[in-house]
Coordinates of N, CA and C in Angstrom, one line a residue:
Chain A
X181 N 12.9 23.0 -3.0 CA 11.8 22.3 -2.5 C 11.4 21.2 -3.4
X182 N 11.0 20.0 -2.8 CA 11.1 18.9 -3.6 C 9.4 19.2 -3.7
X183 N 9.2 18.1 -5.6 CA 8.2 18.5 -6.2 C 7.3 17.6 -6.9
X184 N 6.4 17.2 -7.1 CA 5.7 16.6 -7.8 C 4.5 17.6 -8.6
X185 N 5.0 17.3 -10.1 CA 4.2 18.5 -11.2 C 2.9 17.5 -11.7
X186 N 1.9 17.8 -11.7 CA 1.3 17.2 -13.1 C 0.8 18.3 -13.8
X187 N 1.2 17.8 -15.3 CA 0.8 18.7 -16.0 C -0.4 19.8 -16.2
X188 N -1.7 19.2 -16.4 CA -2.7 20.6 -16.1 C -3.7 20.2 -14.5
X189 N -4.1 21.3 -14.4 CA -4.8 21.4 -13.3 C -6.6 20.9 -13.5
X190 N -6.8 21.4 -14.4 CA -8.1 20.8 -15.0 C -7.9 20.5 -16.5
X191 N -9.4 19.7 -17.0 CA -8.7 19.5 -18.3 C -10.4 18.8 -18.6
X192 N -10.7 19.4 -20.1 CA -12.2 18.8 -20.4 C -11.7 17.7 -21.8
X193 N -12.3 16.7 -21.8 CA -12.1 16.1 -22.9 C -13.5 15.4 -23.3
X194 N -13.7 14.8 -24.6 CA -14.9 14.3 -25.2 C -14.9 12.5 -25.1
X195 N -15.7 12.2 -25.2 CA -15.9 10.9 -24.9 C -15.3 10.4 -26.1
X196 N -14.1 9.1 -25.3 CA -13.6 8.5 -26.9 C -12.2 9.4 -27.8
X197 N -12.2 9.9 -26.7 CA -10.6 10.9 -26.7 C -9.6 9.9 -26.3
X198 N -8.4 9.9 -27.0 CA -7.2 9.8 -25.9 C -6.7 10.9 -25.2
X199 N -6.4 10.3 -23.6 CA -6.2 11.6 -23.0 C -4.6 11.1 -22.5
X200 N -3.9 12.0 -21.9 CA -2.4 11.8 -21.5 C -2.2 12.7 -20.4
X201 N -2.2 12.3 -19.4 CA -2.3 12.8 -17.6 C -0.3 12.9 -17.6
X202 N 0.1 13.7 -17.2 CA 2.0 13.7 -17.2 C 2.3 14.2 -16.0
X203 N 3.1 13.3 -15.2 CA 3.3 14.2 -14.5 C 4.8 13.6 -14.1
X204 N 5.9 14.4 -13.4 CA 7.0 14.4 -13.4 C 7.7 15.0 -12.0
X205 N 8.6 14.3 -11.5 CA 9.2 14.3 -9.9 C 10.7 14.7 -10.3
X206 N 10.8 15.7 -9.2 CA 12.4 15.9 -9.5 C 13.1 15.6 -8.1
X207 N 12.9 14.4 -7.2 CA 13.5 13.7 -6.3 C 14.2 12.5 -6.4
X208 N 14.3 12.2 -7.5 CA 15.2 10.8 -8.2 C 14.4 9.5 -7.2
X209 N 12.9 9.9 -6.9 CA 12.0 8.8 -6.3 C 12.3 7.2 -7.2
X210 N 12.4 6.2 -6.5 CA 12.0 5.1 -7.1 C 10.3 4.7 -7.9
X211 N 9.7 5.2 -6.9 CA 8.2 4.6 -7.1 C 7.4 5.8 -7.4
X212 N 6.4 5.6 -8.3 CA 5.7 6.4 -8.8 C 3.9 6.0 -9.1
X213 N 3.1 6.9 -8.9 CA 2.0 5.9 -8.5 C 0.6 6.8 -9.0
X214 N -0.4 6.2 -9.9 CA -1.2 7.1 -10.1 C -2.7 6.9 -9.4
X215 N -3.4 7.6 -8.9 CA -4.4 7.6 -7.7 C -5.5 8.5 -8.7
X216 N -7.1 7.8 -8.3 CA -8.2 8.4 -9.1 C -9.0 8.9 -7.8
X217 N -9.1 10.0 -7.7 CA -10.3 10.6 -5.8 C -11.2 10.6 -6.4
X218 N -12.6 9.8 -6.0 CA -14.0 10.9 -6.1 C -14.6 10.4 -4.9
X219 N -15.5 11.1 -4.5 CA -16.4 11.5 -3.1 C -16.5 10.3 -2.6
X220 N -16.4 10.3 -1.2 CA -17.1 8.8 -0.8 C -16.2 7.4 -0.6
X221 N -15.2 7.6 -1.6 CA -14.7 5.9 -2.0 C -12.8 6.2 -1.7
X222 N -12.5 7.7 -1.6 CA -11.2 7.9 -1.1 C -10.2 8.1 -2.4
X223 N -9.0 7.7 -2.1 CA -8.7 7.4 -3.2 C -8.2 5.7 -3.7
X224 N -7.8 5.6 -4.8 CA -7.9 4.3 -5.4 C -6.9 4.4 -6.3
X225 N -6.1 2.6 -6.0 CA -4.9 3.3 -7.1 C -5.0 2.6 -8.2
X226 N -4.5 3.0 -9.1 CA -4.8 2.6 -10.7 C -3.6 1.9 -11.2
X227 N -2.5 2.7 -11.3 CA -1.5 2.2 -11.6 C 0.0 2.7 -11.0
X228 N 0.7 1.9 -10.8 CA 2.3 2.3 -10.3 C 3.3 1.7 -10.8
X229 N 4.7 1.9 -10.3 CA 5.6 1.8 -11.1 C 6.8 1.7 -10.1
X230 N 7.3 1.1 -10.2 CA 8.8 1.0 -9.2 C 10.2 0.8 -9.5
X231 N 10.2 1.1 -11.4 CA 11.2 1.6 -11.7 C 11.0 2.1 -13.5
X232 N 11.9 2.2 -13.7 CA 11.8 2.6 -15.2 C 11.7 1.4 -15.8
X233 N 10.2 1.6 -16.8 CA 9.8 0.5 -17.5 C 9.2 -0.7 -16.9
X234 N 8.9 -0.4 -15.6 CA 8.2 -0.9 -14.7 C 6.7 -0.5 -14.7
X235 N 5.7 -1.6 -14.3 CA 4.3 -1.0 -14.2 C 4.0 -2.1 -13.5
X236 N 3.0 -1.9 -12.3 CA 1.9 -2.6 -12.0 C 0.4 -2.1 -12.1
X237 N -0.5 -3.5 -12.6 CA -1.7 -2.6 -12.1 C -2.1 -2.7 -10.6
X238 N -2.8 -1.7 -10.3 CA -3.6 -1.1 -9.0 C -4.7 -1.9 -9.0
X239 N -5.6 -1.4 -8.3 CA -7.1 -1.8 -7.8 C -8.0 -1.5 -8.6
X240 N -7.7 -0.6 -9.8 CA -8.7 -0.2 -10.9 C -7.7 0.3 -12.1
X241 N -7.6 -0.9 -12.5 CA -7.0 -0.4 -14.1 C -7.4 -0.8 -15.1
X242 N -8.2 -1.1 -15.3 CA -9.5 -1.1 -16.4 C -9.9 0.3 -17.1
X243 N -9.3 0.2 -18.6 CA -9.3 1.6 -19.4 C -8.2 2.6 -19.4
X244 N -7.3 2.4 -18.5 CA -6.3 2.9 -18.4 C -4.9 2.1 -18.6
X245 N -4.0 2.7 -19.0 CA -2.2 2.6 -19.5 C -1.2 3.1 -18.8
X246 N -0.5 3.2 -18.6 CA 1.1 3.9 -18.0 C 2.1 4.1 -18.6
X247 N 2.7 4.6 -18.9 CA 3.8 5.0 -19.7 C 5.2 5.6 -18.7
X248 N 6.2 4.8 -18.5 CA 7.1 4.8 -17.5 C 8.5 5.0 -18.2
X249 N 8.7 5.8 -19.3 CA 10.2 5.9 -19.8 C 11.4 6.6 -19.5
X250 N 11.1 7.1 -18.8 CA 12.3 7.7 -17.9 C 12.0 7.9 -16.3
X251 N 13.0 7.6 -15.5 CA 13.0 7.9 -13.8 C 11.8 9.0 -13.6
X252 N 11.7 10.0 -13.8 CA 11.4 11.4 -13.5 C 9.7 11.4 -14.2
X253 N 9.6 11.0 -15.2 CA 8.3 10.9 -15.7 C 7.3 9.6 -15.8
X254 N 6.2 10.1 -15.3 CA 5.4 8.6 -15.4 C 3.3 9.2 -15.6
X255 N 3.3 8.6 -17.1 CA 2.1 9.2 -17.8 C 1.1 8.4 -17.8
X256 N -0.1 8.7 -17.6 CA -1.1 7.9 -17.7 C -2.3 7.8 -19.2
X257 N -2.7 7.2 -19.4 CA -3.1 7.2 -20.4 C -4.7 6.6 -20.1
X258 N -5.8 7.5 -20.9 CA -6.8 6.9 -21.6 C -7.2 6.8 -22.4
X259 N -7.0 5.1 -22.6 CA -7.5 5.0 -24.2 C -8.3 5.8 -24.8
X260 N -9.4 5.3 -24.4 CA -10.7 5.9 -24.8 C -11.6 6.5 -23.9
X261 N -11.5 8.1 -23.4 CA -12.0 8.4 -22.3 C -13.7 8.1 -22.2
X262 N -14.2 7.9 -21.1 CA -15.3 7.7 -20.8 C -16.3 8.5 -20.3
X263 N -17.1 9.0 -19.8 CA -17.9 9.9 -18.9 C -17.3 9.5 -17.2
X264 N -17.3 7.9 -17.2 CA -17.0 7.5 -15.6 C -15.8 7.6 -15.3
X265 N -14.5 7.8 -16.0 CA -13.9 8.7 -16.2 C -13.3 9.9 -15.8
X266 N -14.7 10.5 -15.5 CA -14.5 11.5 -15.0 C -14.2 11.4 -13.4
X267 N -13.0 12.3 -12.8 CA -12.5 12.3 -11.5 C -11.6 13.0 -11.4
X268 N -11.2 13.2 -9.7 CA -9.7 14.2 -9.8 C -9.0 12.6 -10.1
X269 N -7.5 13.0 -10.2 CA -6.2 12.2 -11.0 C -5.6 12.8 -9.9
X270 N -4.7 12.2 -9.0 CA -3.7 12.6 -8.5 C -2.3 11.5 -8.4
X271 N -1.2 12.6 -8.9 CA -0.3 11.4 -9.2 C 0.7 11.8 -7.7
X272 N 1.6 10.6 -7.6 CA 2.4 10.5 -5.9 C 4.2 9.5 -6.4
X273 N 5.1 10.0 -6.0 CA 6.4 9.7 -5.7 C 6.6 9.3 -4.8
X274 N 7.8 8.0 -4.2 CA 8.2 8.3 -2.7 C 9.8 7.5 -3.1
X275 N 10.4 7.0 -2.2 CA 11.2 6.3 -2.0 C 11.4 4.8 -2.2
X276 N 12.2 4.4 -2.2 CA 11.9 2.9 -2.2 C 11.7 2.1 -1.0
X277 N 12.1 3.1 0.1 CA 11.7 2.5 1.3 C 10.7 2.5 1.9
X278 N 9.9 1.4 3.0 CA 8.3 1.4 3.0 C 8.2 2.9 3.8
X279 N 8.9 3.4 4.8 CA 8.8 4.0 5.6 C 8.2 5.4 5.2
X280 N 8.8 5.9 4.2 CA 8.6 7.0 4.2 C 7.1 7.2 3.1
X281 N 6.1 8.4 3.6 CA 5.2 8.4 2.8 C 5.2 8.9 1.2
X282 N 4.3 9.5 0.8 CA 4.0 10.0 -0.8 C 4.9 11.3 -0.7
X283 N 5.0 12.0 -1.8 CA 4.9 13.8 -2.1 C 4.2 13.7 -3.1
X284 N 2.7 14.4 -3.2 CA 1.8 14.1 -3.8 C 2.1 15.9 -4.9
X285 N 1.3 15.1 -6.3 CA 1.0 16.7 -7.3 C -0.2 17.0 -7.1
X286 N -0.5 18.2 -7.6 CA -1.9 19.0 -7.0 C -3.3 18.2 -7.4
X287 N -2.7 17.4 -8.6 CA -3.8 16.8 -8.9 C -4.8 17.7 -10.2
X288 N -5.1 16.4 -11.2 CA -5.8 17.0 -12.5 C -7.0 16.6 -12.2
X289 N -8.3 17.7 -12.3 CA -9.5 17.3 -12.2 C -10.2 17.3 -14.1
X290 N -10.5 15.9 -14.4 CA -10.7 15.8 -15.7 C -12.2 15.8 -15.5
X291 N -12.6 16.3 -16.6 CA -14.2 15.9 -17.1 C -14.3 15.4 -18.2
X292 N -14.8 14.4 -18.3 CA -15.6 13.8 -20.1 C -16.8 14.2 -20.2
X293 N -16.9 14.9 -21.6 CA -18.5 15.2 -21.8 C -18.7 14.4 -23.0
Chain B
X791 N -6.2 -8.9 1.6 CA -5.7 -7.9 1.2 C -6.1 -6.8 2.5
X792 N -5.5 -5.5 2.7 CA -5.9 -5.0 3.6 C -6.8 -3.8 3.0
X793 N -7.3 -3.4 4.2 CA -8.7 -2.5 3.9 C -8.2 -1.2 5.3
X794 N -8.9 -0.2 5.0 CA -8.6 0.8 6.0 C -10.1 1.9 5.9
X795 N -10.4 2.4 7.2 CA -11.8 2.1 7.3 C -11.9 3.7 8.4
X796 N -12.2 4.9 7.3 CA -13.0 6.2 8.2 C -14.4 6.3 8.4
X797 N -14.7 5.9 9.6 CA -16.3 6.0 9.7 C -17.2 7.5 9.8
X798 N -15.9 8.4 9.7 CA -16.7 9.3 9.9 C -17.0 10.3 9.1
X799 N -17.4 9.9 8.1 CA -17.3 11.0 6.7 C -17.3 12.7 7.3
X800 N -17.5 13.5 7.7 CA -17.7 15.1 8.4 C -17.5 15.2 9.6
X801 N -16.8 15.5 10.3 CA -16.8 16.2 11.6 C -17.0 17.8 11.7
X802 N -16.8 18.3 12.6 CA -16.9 19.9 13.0 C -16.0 19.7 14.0
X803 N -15.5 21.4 14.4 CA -15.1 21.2 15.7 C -14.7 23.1 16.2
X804 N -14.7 23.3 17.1 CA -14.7 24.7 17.1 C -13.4 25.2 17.4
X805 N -12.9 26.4 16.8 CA -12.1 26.5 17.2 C -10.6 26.9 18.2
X806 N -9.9 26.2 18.8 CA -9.3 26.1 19.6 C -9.9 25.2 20.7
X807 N -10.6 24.0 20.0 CA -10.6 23.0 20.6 C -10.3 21.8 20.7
X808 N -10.1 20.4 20.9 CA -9.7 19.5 20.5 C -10.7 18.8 19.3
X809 N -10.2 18.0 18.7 CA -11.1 16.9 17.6 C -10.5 15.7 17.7
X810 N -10.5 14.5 17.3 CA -10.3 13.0 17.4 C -11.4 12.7 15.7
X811 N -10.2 12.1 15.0 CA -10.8 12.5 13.7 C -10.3 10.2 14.0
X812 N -11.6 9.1 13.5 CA -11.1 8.3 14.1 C -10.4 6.8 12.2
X813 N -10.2 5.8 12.8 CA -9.5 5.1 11.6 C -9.6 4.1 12.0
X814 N -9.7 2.9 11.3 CA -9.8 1.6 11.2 C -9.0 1.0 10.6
X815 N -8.2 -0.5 11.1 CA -7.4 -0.9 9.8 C -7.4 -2.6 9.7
X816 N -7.4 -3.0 8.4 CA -7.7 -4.4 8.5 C -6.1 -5.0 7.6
X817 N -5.2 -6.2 8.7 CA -4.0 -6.4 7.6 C -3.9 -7.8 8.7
X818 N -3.1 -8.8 8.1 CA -3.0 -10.1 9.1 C -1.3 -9.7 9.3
X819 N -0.9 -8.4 8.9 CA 0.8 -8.3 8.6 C 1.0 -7.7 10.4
X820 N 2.2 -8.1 10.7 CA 3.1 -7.1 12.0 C 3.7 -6.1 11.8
X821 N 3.9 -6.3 10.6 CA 4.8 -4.8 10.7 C 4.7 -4.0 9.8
X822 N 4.3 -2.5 9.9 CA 3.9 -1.7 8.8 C 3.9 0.0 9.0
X823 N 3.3 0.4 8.3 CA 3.2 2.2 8.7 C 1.8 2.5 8.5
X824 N 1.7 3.8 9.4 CA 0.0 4.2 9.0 C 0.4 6.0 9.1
X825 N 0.1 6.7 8.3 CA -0.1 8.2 8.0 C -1.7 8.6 8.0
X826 N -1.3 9.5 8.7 CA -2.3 10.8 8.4 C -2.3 11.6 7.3
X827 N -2.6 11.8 6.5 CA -2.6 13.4 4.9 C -3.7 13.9 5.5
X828 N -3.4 15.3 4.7 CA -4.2 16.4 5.0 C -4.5 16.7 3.4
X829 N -5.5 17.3 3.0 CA -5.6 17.6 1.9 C -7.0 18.7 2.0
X830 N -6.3 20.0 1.8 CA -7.4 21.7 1.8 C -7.5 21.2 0.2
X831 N -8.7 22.6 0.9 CA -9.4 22.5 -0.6 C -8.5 23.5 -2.0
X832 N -7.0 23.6 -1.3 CA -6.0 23.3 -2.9 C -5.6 22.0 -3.5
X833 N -6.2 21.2 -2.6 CA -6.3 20.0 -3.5 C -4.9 19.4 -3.1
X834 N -3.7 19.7 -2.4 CA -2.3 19.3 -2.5 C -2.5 18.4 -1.0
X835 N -1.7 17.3 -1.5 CA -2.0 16.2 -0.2 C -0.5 16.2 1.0
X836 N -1.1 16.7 1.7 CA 0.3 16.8 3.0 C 0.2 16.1 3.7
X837 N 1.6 15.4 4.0 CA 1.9 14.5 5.4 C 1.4 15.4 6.6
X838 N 0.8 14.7 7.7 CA 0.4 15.2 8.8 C 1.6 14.4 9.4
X839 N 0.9 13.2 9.9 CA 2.0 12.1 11.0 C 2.2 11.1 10.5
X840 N 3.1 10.2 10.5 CA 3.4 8.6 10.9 C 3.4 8.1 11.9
X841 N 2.9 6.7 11.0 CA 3.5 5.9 12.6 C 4.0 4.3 12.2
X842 N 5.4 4.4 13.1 CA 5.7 2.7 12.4 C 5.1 1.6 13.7
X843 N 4.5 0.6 13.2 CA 3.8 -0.3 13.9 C 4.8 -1.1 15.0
X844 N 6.0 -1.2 14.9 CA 6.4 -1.9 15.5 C 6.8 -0.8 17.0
X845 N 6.7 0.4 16.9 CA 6.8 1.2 17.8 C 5.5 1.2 18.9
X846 N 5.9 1.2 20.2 CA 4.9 1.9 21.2 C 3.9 3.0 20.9
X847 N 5.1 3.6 21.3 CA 4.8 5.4 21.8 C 4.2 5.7 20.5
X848 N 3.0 6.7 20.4 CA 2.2 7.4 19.9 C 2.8 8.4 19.2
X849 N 2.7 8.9 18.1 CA 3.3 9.8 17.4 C 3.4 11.3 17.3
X850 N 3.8 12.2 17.7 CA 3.5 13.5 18.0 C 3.9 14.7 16.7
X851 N 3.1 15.5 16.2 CA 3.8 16.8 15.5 C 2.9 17.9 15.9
X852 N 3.5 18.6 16.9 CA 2.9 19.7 17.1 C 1.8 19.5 17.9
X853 N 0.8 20.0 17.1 CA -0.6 19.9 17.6 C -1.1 18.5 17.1
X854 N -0.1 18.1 16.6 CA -1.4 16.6 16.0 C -0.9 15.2 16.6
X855 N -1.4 14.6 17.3 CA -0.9 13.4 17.9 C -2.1 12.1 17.2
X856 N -1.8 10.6 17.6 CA -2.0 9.9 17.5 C -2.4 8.8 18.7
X857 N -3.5 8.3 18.2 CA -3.2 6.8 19.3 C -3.7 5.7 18.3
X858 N -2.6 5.2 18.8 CA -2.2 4.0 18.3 C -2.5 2.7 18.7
X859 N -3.8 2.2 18.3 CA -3.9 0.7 19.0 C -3.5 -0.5 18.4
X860 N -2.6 -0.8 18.4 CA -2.2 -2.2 17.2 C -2.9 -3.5 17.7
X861 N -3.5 -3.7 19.0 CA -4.2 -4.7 18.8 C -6.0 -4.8 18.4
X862 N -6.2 -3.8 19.0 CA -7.4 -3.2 18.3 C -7.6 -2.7 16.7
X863 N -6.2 -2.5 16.3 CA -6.4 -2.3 15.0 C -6.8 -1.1 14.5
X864 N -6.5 0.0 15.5 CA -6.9 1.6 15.2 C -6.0 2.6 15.3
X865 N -6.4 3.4 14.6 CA -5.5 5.1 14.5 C -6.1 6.1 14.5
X866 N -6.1 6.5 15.3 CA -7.5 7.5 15.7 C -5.9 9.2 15.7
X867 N -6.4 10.1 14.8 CA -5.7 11.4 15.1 C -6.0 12.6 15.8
X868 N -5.8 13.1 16.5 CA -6.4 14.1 17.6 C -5.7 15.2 17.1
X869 N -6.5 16.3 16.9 CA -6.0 17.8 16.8 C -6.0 18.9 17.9
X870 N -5.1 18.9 18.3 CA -5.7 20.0 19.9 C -5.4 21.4 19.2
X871 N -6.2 22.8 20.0 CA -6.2 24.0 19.6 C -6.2 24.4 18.1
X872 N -7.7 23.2 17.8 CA -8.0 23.7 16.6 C -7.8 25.4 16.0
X873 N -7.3 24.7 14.9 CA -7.1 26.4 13.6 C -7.8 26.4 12.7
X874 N -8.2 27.7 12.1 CA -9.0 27.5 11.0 C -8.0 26.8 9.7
X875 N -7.2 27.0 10.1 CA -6.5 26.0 9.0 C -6.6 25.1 8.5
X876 N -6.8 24.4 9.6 CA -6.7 22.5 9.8 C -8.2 22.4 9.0
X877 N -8.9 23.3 9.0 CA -10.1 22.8 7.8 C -9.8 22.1 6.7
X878 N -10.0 20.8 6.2 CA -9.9 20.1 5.0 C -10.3 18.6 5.6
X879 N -10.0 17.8 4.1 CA -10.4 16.4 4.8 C -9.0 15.4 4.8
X880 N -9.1 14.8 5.6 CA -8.0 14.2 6.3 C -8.0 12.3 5.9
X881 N -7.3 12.0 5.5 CA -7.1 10.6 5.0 C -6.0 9.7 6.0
X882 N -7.0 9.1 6.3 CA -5.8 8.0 7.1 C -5.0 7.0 5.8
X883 N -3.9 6.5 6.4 CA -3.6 5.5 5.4 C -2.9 4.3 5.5
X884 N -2.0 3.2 5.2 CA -1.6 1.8 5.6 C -0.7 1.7 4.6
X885 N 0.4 1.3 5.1 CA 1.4 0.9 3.8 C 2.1 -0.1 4.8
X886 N 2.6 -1.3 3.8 CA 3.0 -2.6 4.5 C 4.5 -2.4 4.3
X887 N 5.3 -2.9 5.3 CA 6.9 -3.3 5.1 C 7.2 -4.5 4.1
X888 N 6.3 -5.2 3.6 CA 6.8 -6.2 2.7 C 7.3 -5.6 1.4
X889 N 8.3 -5.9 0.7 CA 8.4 -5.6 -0.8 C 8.0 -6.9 -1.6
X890 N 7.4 -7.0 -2.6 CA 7.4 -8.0 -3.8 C 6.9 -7.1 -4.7
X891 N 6.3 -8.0 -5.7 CA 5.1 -7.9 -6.9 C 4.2 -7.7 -6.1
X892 N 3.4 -6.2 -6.7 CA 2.1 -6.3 -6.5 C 2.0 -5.3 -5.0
X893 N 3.1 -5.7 -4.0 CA 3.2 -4.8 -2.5 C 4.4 -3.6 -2.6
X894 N 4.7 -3.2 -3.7 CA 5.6 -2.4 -3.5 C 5.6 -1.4 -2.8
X895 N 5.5 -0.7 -1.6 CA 5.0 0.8 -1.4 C 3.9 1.5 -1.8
X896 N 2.9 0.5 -1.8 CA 1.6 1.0 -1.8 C 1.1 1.3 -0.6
X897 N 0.3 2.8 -1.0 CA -1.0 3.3 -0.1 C -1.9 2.9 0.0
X898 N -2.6 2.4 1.1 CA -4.4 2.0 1.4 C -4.6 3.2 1.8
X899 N -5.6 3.6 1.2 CA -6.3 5.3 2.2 C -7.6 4.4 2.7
X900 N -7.7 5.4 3.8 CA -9.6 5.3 3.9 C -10.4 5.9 3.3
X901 N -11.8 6.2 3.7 CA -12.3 7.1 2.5 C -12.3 8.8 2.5
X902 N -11.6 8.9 3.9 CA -11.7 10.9 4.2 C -12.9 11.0 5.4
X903 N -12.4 12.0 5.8 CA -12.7 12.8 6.6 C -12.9 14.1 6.7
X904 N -14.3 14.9 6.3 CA -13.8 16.0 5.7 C -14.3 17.1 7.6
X905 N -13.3 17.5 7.7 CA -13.0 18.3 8.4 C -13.4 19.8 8.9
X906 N -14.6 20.1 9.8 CA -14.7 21.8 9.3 C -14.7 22.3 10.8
X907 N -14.1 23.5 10.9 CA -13.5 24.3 12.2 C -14.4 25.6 12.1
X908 N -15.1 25.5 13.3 CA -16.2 27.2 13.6 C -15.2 27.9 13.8
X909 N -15.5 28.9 13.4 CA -14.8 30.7 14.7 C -15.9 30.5 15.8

């Protein structure tokens, strides 16, 4: 069964942390793509990637990094976490072709205090 | 840039009956795809349907169909013989056939639909 992992499921961090979101696909996907959910606004993408060592920014990448070094893994990073910050993370794989949609991971719900 | 548009933040619907859960979509492009996801409250986001734009016919899986208006610009998903299952909130979405910089296989979601089914 094809998979998309990210590493923890929840996760508390302090304001002004670096934080490191991981997550990793074992479908030899091309694209790789990180999504922020909170209530209301859907999701929103932050940052992606369409090959190794590849990044684009998304629609909100302010405060945030990507780290793309191998096919399989693609990490997000916050500098310096924030309170606003806080949200679920869900990261998504697909193909290189437009057609086919995501295989999404369960998704990290972070909090900054 | 395109935009994609659920007006209906909550629905209900009882069960084993139909629902029309409805979508909006804004793109000046011809050719493209639009998905339904499903996402319960495990949090894991599931394909429901596609649909590629350059096609007619309406998209069918099971119980969940589509209509498809491409000049109107809508995707409206219908659930017949609701389950208690189908409880969660439901995300339309838009992804363009173009590749470049910047359009790679990106998802437009709307904002959800959260979804809840009586006994």
């Amino acid at each position: 069964d094809v998979k998309v992992t990210q590493s923890s499921r929840y996760l508390v961090k302090r304001t002004g942390e670096k934080v490191f979101l991981e997550c990793v696909q074992d479908m030899d996907h091309e694209n790789m793509f990180w999504y922020r959910q909170d209530p209301g606004l859907g999701l929103r993408l932050i940052y992606f990637s369409y090959d190794v060592k590849m990044k684009e920014k998304g629609d909100i990448p302010e405060g945030y990094s990507v780290s793309r070094e191998k096919k399989e893994r693609f990490s997000l990073i916050l500098e310096s976490a924030s309170t606003n910050q806080t949200s679920m993370y869900l990261c998504a794989s697909s193909p290189g072709a437009a057609n086919y949609g995501y295989t999404f991971g369960s998704g990290t719900r972070l909090t900054v205090v | 840039a395109q935009t994609v548009t659920q007006s209906q933040p909550e629905m209900s619907v009882q069960e084993a009956e139909t629902v029309t859960l409805s979508c909006t979509y804004d793109t000046s492009e011809s050719d493209y795809y639009l998905f339904w996801y499903k996402q319960p409250p495990s949090r894991q986001m599931i394909l429901v349907i596609r649909q590629e734009a350059y096609k007619q016919q309406n998209a069918t899986e099971n119980r969940f169909s589509v209509n498809f208006q491409k000049a109107a610009k809508s995707f409206s998903l219908k659930i017949s013989d609701s389950q208690l299952g189908d409880a969660a909130m439901y995300f339309c979405a838009y992804r363009s056939s173009l590749f470049g910089s910047g359009n790679t296989g990106k998802l437009i979601f709307g904002q959800g639909t959260t979804l809840q089914v009586k006994p």
